[in-house]
Amino acid sequence: MKPPAFEYAAPTSVAEAVALLDERGFDAKVLAGGQSLMALLNMRLARPELLVDIARVPGLDSIEISDGCLVVGAMVRQRSLEFFPGLADSHPLLLAGLRHVAHPQNRNQGTVCGSLAHADPAAELPALAVAAGAEFVIEGPDGKRSESAEDFFITYLTTTLEPAELLVEARFPLLREGSGWSVQEVTRRHGDFALAGAVVTMRIADARVADPRVVAFGVGAVPLRCTAAEQALAGAEPGPAAWKEAGALVAEAVEDPLDDVHASAAQRRSVAGVMASRAMEEAAARA
Amino acid sequence: MDEDKPARVAVTVTVNGRRLSAELEPRTTLADFLRVDLGLTGTHLGCEHGVCGACTVLLDGRAVRSCIMLAVQAAGHEVTTIEALANEGELHPLQQAFVDKHGLQCGFCTPGFIMAAAELLERDPDPTEQALLETLGGQVCRCTGYEAIIESVRDAAEKLRQQGVGPLELLAAALEKNAAPGGGE
Amino acid sequence: MSGSIPNSLEELPVSEIRWIGKGVERLEDPSLVTGRTEFIDNVVLPGMLHCAILRSPYAHARIVSIDSSAAEEMEGVYAVITGSDAARLTNPATTAPEGWGGYCLAHEKTRFVGEPVVAVAATNRYLAEDALELIIVEYEELPVVANAQAALAADAALLFEEHGSNVMLQRKFTWGEVDEAFDQADLVVSDDYRWNRLGANPMETFGCVVDWNPADDMLTCRGSFQSQSHMGLARSLVLGLPSNQVRMISHPHGGSFGGKGGFRGVDICALLSKAASGRPVKWMEDRLEYLLAGAGQSWDREYRLQLALKKDGTVTGLRVKLLDDMGGTAEAFGAVSAAKPLAAFTGCYAIQAAEYDLTLVATNKIPQSPYRGMGPPPHNWVLEQTMDKAARELGLDPAEIRRRNYIPADAFPYTIASGNEYDSGNYEAALDELLNMADYERLCAERDSAQAEGRLLGLGLANTIEPGVFDWNAYAIVGLESTGVPEGITVAIDVMGRITARLGFSLEGQGQYTLVAQVLADYFAVTPADVSIVYQDSLSAPPHFGPGGSRLGVAITGAALGAARLLERKLARVAAVLLQCGPDDVELMDGFLRVRAMPEARMHFAEVAGAMLARSDLLPEDSDPQPQATYVWTAPGRTPADEQGRAKSYLTAANACHLVKVEVDRDTGTVDILGYWLVDDCGTRLNPVTVEGQTMGGIAQGVGAALLEEYVYDESAQPLTSSFMDYLLPSVYEVPRVEKKALTTPSPFTPLGAKGCGEGAMHTTPAAIMCAINDALSPLGLSAREVPASPRRLWKLLHENAD
Ligand SMILES: Cc1cc2nc3c(=O)[nH]c(=O)nc-3n(C[C@H](O)[C@H](O)[C@H](O)COP(=O)(O)OP(=O)(O)OC[C@H]3O[C@@H](n4cnc5c(N)ncnc54)[C@H](O)[C@@H]3O)c2cc1C
Ligand code: FES
Ligand code: FES
């Protein structure tokens, strides 16, 4: 389990990184925290000619709150975000979600943007990003572009990122005042990728559900925003009946779920609905 | 890979208080650099894909998996391994606690557990059960069944609180002492 | 033989026992916690090369051609070998029933995914792995035998064509009047079960460094060898070397649990070393190799179990039918696992009519290896779960049906139907203690009300026997040659009066060196820290076997005591000369050789030993100037197996009783362990802390077995669980806190009354958890009969129609 040979570059600016990537195209790969990529290299399942380590680019490790968004740079470690002062107040959903990602010893290295770029459908951060309505800032040879999380994920381990593009920051809008939130998931062991999970945010206004947002993960090729469930919830009276109905709509919305040694397709579909219902209940209680 | 040999990269890193420079193939993992190039074999390899935690070391005080990190990624940083803990033959309170509370059997996982626990206790001298589980949950032990490990870390935390020092603070003092004459490169 | 060993603490020559039975700090710990212990991967020898192995991607394929020329020419590569080298220079594995072993590298065809095909030695592991990528192997796929049922099919492809069938072994053992018991039963309870493959997964994988010196044809193998002399003997047979030219040097292990194999790895490294003019070659198995084709897969079983009962719950007959999928060859002792249940076939119960119908088959999976418990854990599970089923049908409480069938406390030593003899025990006392400690009545009430609310809460009670201190005769029925299981220790006192014990096994985590030091410290009235334990290689140490079969604690206690007593006699003869009395007038007490009739006339043992070595001027000419003695312990009273496999095999029978509370989540199929209690009895506890450690470790592995761990294959025998992301070891979150208590019923047959306990809770935990899950499911009329009870399986069971 030793990596194949590759060249290594440690650019000191985004422009330089992009230029390197552009030059090598598919033969180059970005290295961020390495928590996914290095395991693949050790198994020789990835064989880039060039690794572009973006950890030496100054400024990419910044976290700030601006324009009502939590702005997370490309090299922000998952753990650094977890310890970002005030995160429990400014973005409790993200904090709760981060705690489900692997273990502290992995989060100390793994980056938020690396997880987003890696786009594992069972990962928490992509689902959180879709649920929170995050925007991604992407820089490539043709300059900067911005894309919503919802549009970013295409399929298993595939995003709209071109080989020469870098995800430079993720912007997570802060939750609206009075929003309730919840992340629920089933894993085989604590810290494992989810067999199925759900992220829900909502407000309660005049004893009715308002602005619901429901995302399931671990079930399809990308985080699944469940608009049918959201529509059913909007304006509904909070309570078990509503959660159950909307949960069933989540299960219905799941298409072609993964079937593997840990869970069957039918199970994933059903459990996604259950997780969504449980998340709705908890989110409502927090709202 | 081109026809010619892969270029080596120069790496300067501080390991257990000493600054070291080496020329390495970029693909050299931090774990192999520590174990093979530096002979620091207390850092073990149990899975080489980031799951088991046997290879856990501290990078600038944070517990990381040295098996899924390149040595070049550590350049300019400070790496601390299990070898830095005991001071002139006297066990570090964390090591002593593992002995006292029987937190090990084969001991293969132990350096990793101790390094992970060191980070935790440095940040949080009196961790809650949940905090303890969160840290220890990232390390696998096949022998002990964990109960004795939890007790070991609790015991170390208590002793350290009594001494009023953090686990890494203690270490920094020892390293300074050990590195003083002819230290550095 | 045991006559010369003190059988009880009172017989030790000290007025106060200070170390045995106490939770003594382990000698091995300081080195381990500082990372200084020399595990095999730390070993670097001059000129050492590194091996990497190219493995078969197919479960069953003919090797058409191998082109390794590019690899051979690569800079840094010193040797490349293939199956034809193995066939030319070696014999197939001897650790299998005759004719079912393979060569270390696949010859002509591959029998499982991951079977070694080509091996390379290069200057470092990175380069060695690079070289593998240059090798081109052409395969022709053969029809695959994907599981045990398929292996039995009339048109099944054959793993070993020469046998004409995939059946490695088929035997039916009948003990007592089984048919009669079933004919006359008031009730027959029967069920089918499936235990899926799982395995040891020690945190350290196997590793070795081998050099084959061309000058003197001496083979030196360093490695994490569980039983070095045994392994060495096998190497001599496979590599065609005289046994005294194979030297095994065992390093401390990062865990073993039976799953430290590496026969093939050692042989491959030997051949590579030979090809590279004797340079040492290291192979460090990586985790992917371990999971793919290491010695880490055990017990792939289909069971049918039947109980014959009387109305009152008395079990009068037991039938067990087992079909075990051994994998591509039988090279790694997998077959032993099917034989060991004979040592405790009827568990804690007095069932005198029993039948064991056994079929072992070859398939295109990885060959089975030993794992903690060596076979009984699945056997115990199916027995215990069927006892619960019987209890349910008879309206009896699970505790009550067990109580009615226990071997009574006054019936020991007791010979069970399958021929082994249990030494001692008091099962009812253990049960009572457990029910009391856990407040069983309250738990039952809680379970009942939770179930009334529709919650799937359940209690599981299981009690089992752990056969301890194995003897090779236990495995006679599966056709493996005996090499015996002696355990020798040499105890020596140097001229400064310091004690050193020399022995032939390395550490794997159970604190065995500490135990030897404790025993000798109490014998000679010193402290354990005063005793040095020195490991010796297979050609230097007294006859030895090492850990395995829960025997080492008992065996080394016997060996240390025996050697100490022999040494005492030697010292006494010399002291008699120095103290001017007859040798029989001298005794050892509290570290002094003293004249029995005049205790003030005494000399410290150190002084006597010093005189032996340094003062020949004071001693008669014919005296032996060595203050050292060796004793080789073997289990007393063993018998050869009869035609029905009956033998006194395992010397001790420890017992344990576990109670678990679980809740099943109906919606997700997950299981939470809410409470765990146990009482166990393994006789005298020589180091209680070590025993407890074994218990807790066994529980963790039992939780893994019941809920998490499984090697999954697809229908073409391709493995699907190839990393630690899919083969799931329990973490701190999954292993419960346990409330426990110990009873002590000493063994009448062992030194100091200790029983084997190294495999411990692994025998009981899977059964207890499965019983609890089934109790939780019982209101729904469902039963879980497949291990592990993963969320995938339980969800399917709970939502059968949804799939
Ligand atoms: C034991 C273990 C358990 C885990 N459990 C979980 C879990 O439960 N949930 C979970 O979500 N994750 C889990 N992970 C994955 C972990 O979260 C990774 O950290 C994360 O997926 C990748 O982040 P990274 O910074 O390490 O990225 P890297 O591994 O460095 O890179 C991952 C991929 O993203 C690309 N990339 C990285 N950054 C950028 C960028 N800025 N722009 C463009 N491309 C980029 C890389 O080229 C690479 O292809 C686990 C990992 C391990 C080792
Ligand atoms: S060896 Fe690094 S996590 Fe297992
Ligand atoms: S003590 Fe052996 S793995 Fe932890």
Tab-separated table of C-alpha atoms in Angstrom, chain B:
chain	number	residue	atom	x	y	z
B	1	MET	CA	6.093	8.976	-14.370
B	2	ASP	CA	8.708	10.098	-16.900
B	3	GLU	CA	11.597	7.920	-18.026
B	4	ASP	CA	13.982	9.610	-15.636
B	5	LYS	CA	13.664	9.029	-11.946
B	6	PRO	CA	11.077	11.009	-10.035
B	7	ALA	CA	12.502	14.240	-8.743
B	8	ARG	CA	13.245	14.352	-5.069
B	9	VAL	CA	12.004	17.179	-2.940
B	10	ALA	CA	13.752	18.856	-0.062
B	11	VAL	CA	11.839	18.727	3.172
B	12	THR	CA	12.656	20.593	6.343
B	13	VAL	CA	10.562	19.653	9.300
B	14	THR	CA	10.789	19.792	13.062
B	15	VAL	CA	10.429	16.355	14.612
B	16	ASN	CA	10.256	16.033	18.369
B	17	GLY	CA	11.859	19.420	18.806
B	18	ARG	CA	14.662	18.956	16.276
B	19	ARG	CA	14.832	20.590	12.887
B	20	LEU	CA	15.698	18.074	10.197
B	21	SER	CA	16.206	18.259	6.467
B	22	ALA	CA	15.903	15.434	3.988
B	23	GLU	CA	15.593	14.806	0.294
B	24	LEU	CA	12.691	12.535	-0.421
B	25	GLU	CA	10.628	11.105	-3.181
B	26	PRO	CA	7.449	13.160	-2.986
B	27	ARG	CA	5.375	10.031	-2.543
B	28	THR	CA	7.032	9.158	0.769
B	29	THR	CA	4.357	9.125	3.437
B	30	LEU	CA	4.973	10.895	6.703
B	31	ALA	CA	4.701	7.559	8.473
B	32	ASP	CA	7.410	5.977	6.334
B	33	PHE	CA	9.591	9.052	6.699
B	34	LEU	CA	9.338	8.815	10.475
B	35	ARG	CA	9.745	5.069	10.656
B	36	VAL	CA	12.229	4.334	7.901
B	37	ASP	CA	14.242	7.517	7.413
B	38	LEU	CA	14.279	8.668	11.028
B	39	GLY	CA	14.013	5.306	12.770
B	40	LEU	CA	11.120	6.541	14.893
B	41	THR	CA	9.363	3.196	14.843
B	42	GLY	CA	6.984	3.873	17.707
B	43	THR	CA	4.530	5.200	15.137
B	44	HIS	CA	2.855	2.075	13.819
B	45	LEU	CA	1.028	1.149	10.653
B	46	GLY	CA	-2.188	-0.803	11.007
B	47	CYS	CA	-4.176	-0.019	7.881
B	48	GLU	CA	-2.520	2.671	5.770
B	49	HIS	CA	-5.881	4.069	4.801
B	50	GLY	CA	-6.681	6.383	7.650
B	51	VAL	CA	-9.074	4.252	9.662
B	52	CYS	CA	-7.291	2.521	12.530
B	53	GLY	CA	-5.262	5.349	14.048
B	54	ALA	CA	-2.150	3.297	14.861
B	55	CYS	CA	-0.090	5.897	12.982
B	56	THR	CA	-1.470	8.938	14.778
B	57	VAL	CA	1.090	11.670	15.459
B	58	LEU	CA	0.781	15.327	16.323
B	59	LEU	CA	1.185	17.943	13.639
B	60	ASP	CA	1.496	21.356	15.265
B	61	GLY	CA	-0.269	19.843	18.240
B	62	ARG	CA	-3.133	18.312	16.273
B	63	ALA	CA	-3.563	14.558	16.043
B	64	VAL	CA	-3.330	13.382	12.435
B	65	ARG	CA	-2.911	10.133	10.525
B	66	SER	CA	0.673	9.934	9.341
B	67	CYS	CA	-0.188	7.121	6.914
B	68	ILE	CA	-2.360	9.317	4.724
B	69	MET	CA	-0.138	12.312	4.761
B	70	LEU	CA	2.952	12.949	2.674
B	71	ALA	CA	6.167	13.868	4.392
B	72	VAL	CA	6.334	16.967	2.174
B	73	GLN	CA	3.004	18.114	3.555
B	74	ALA	CA	4.643	18.310	6.962
B	75	ALA	CA	7.419	20.587	5.721
B	76	GLY	CA	7.709	23.655	7.890
B	77	HIS	CA	5.566	22.100	10.582
B	78	GLU	CA	6.237	20.473	13.903
B	79	VAL	CA	5.729	16.748	14.234
B	80	THR	CA	5.556	15.045	17.606
B	81	THR	CA	5.698	11.284	18.004
B	82	ILE	CA	5.422	8.881	20.907
B	83	GLU	CA	9.210	8.931	21.258
B	84	ALA	CA	9.038	12.504	22.565
B	85	LEU	CA	6.874	11.722	25.542
B	86	ALA	CA	9.035	9.990	28.110
B	87	ASN	CA	11.566	12.273	29.706
B	88	GLU	CA	14.895	10.687	30.622
B	89	GLY	CA	13.269	7.356	31.237
B	90	GLU	CA	10.416	8.793	33.231
B	91	LEU	CA	7.105	7.979	31.645
B	92	HIS	CA	4.818	10.800	30.613
B	93	PRO	CA	1.657	10.900	32.767
B	94	LEU	CA	-0.338	9.552	29.825
B	95	GLN	CA	2.034	6.639	29.394
B	96	GLN	CA	2.064	5.983	33.115
B	97	ALA	CA	-1.724	5.999	33.206
B	98	PHE	CA	-1.928	3.391	30.452
B	99	VAL	CA	0.413	1.202	32.503
B	100	ASP	CA	-1.431	1.801	35.750
B	101	LYS	CA	-4.913	1.269	34.369
B	102	HIS	CA	-3.960	-1.575	32.033
B	103	GLY	CA	-4.994	0.359	28.950
B	104	LEU	CA	-3.010	-1.934	26.703
B	105	GLN	CA	-2.434	-5.558	25.871
B	106	CYS	CA	-0.354	-6.021	22.739
B	107	GLY	CA	0.403	-2.306	22.783
B	108	PHE	CA	0.434	-1.917	19.021
B	109	CYS	CA	-2.361	0.643	19.068
B	110	THR	CA	-1.123	2.389	22.186
B	111	PRO	CA	1.165	5.082	20.752
B	112	GLY	CA	-1.688	6.214	18.522
B	113	PHE	CA	-4.153	6.314	21.389
B	114	ILE	CA	-1.715	8.249	23.530
B	115	MET	CA	-1.036	10.838	20.843
B	116	ALA	CA	-4.749	11.306	20.184
B	117	ALA	CA	-5.412	11.621	23.902
B	118	ALA	CA	-2.568	14.129	24.244
B	119	GLU	CA	-4.257	16.475	21.812
B	120	LEU	CA	-7.562	16.120	23.601
B	121	LEU	CA	-6.214	16.772	27.089
B	122	GLU	CA	-4.116	19.694	25.965
B	123	ARG	CA	-7.232	21.414	24.701
B	124	ASP	CA	-9.621	20.115	27.301
B	125	PRO	CA	-8.063	19.075	30.627
B	126	ASP	CA	-11.343	17.754	31.975
B	127	PRO	CA	-13.109	16.185	29.034
B	128	THR	CA	-16.690	15.049	29.203
B	129	GLU	CA	-17.560	11.442	28.453
B	130	GLN	CA	-18.734	12.555	25.030
B	131	ALA	CA	-15.464	14.331	24.277
B	132	LEU	CA	-13.509	11.297	25.374
B	133	LEU	CA	-15.538	8.992	23.192
B	134	GLU	CA	-15.231	11.313	20.236
B	135	THR	CA	-11.438	11.226	20.388
B	136	LEU	CA	-11.051	7.570	21.282
B	137	GLY	CA	-13.699	6.649	18.701
B	138	GLY	CA	-11.181	7.510	16.013
B	139	GLN	CA	-8.685	4.900	17.204
B	140	VAL	CA	-9.094	1.154	16.950
B	141	CYS	CA	-7.875	-1.326	19.537
B	142	ARG	CA	-8.421	-5.009	18.891
B	143	CYS	CA	-7.258	-6.288	22.275
B	144	THR	CA	-8.586	-4.356	25.220
B	145	GLY	CA	-12.264	-3.720	24.573
B	146	TYR	CA	-11.658	-0.007	25.348
B	147	GLU	CA	-12.937	0.229	28.918
B	148	ALA	CA	-9.428	0.234	30.348
B	149	ILE	CA	-8.337	2.765	27.750
B	150	ILE	CA	-11.074	5.170	28.785
B	151	GLU	CA	-10.002	4.727	32.386
B	152	SER	CA	-6.380	5.337	31.451
B	153	VAL	CA	-7.142	8.639	29.764
B	154	ARG	CA	-9.358	9.706	32.647
B	155	ASP	CA	-6.607	8.868	35.081
B	156	ALA	CA	-4.019	10.802	33.087
B	157	ALA	CA	-6.359	13.792	32.893
B	158	GLU	CA	-6.741	13.786	36.632
B	159	LYS	CA	-3.010	13.531	37.286
B	160	LEU	CA	-2.287	16.297	34.822
B	161	ARG	CA	-4.905	18.523	36.403
B	162	GLN	CA	-3.324	17.904	39.778
B	163	GLN	CA	0.036	18.923	38.359
B	164	GLY	CA	-1.618	21.865	36.666
B	165	VAL	CA	0.020	21.234	33.285
B	166	GLY	CA	-1.160	20.197	29.882
B	167	PRO	CA	0.278	17.055	28.306
B	168	LEU	CA	2.037	18.985	25.569
B	169	GLU	CA	3.248	21.734	27.853
B	170	LEU	CA	5.036	19.064	29.813
B	171	LEU	CA	6.508	17.816	26.629
B	172	ALA	CA	7.705	21.179	25.426
B	173	ALA	CA	9.667	21.625	28.640
B	174	ALA	CA	11.268	18.211	28.294
B	175	LEU	CA	12.078	18.745	24.634
B	176	GLU	CA	13.749	22.037	25.354
B	177	LYS	CA	15.861	20.372	27.950
B	178	ASN	CA	16.764	17.415	25.778
B	179	ALA	CA	17.389	19.509	22.706
B	180	ALA	CA	19.417	22.194	24.479
B	181	PRO	CA	23.029	21.034	24.057
B	182	GLY	CA	23.832	20.810	20.391
B	183	GLY	CA	20.112	20.805	19.605
B	184	GLY	CA	18.724	21.882	16.284
B	185	GLU	CA	20.485	20.642	13.204
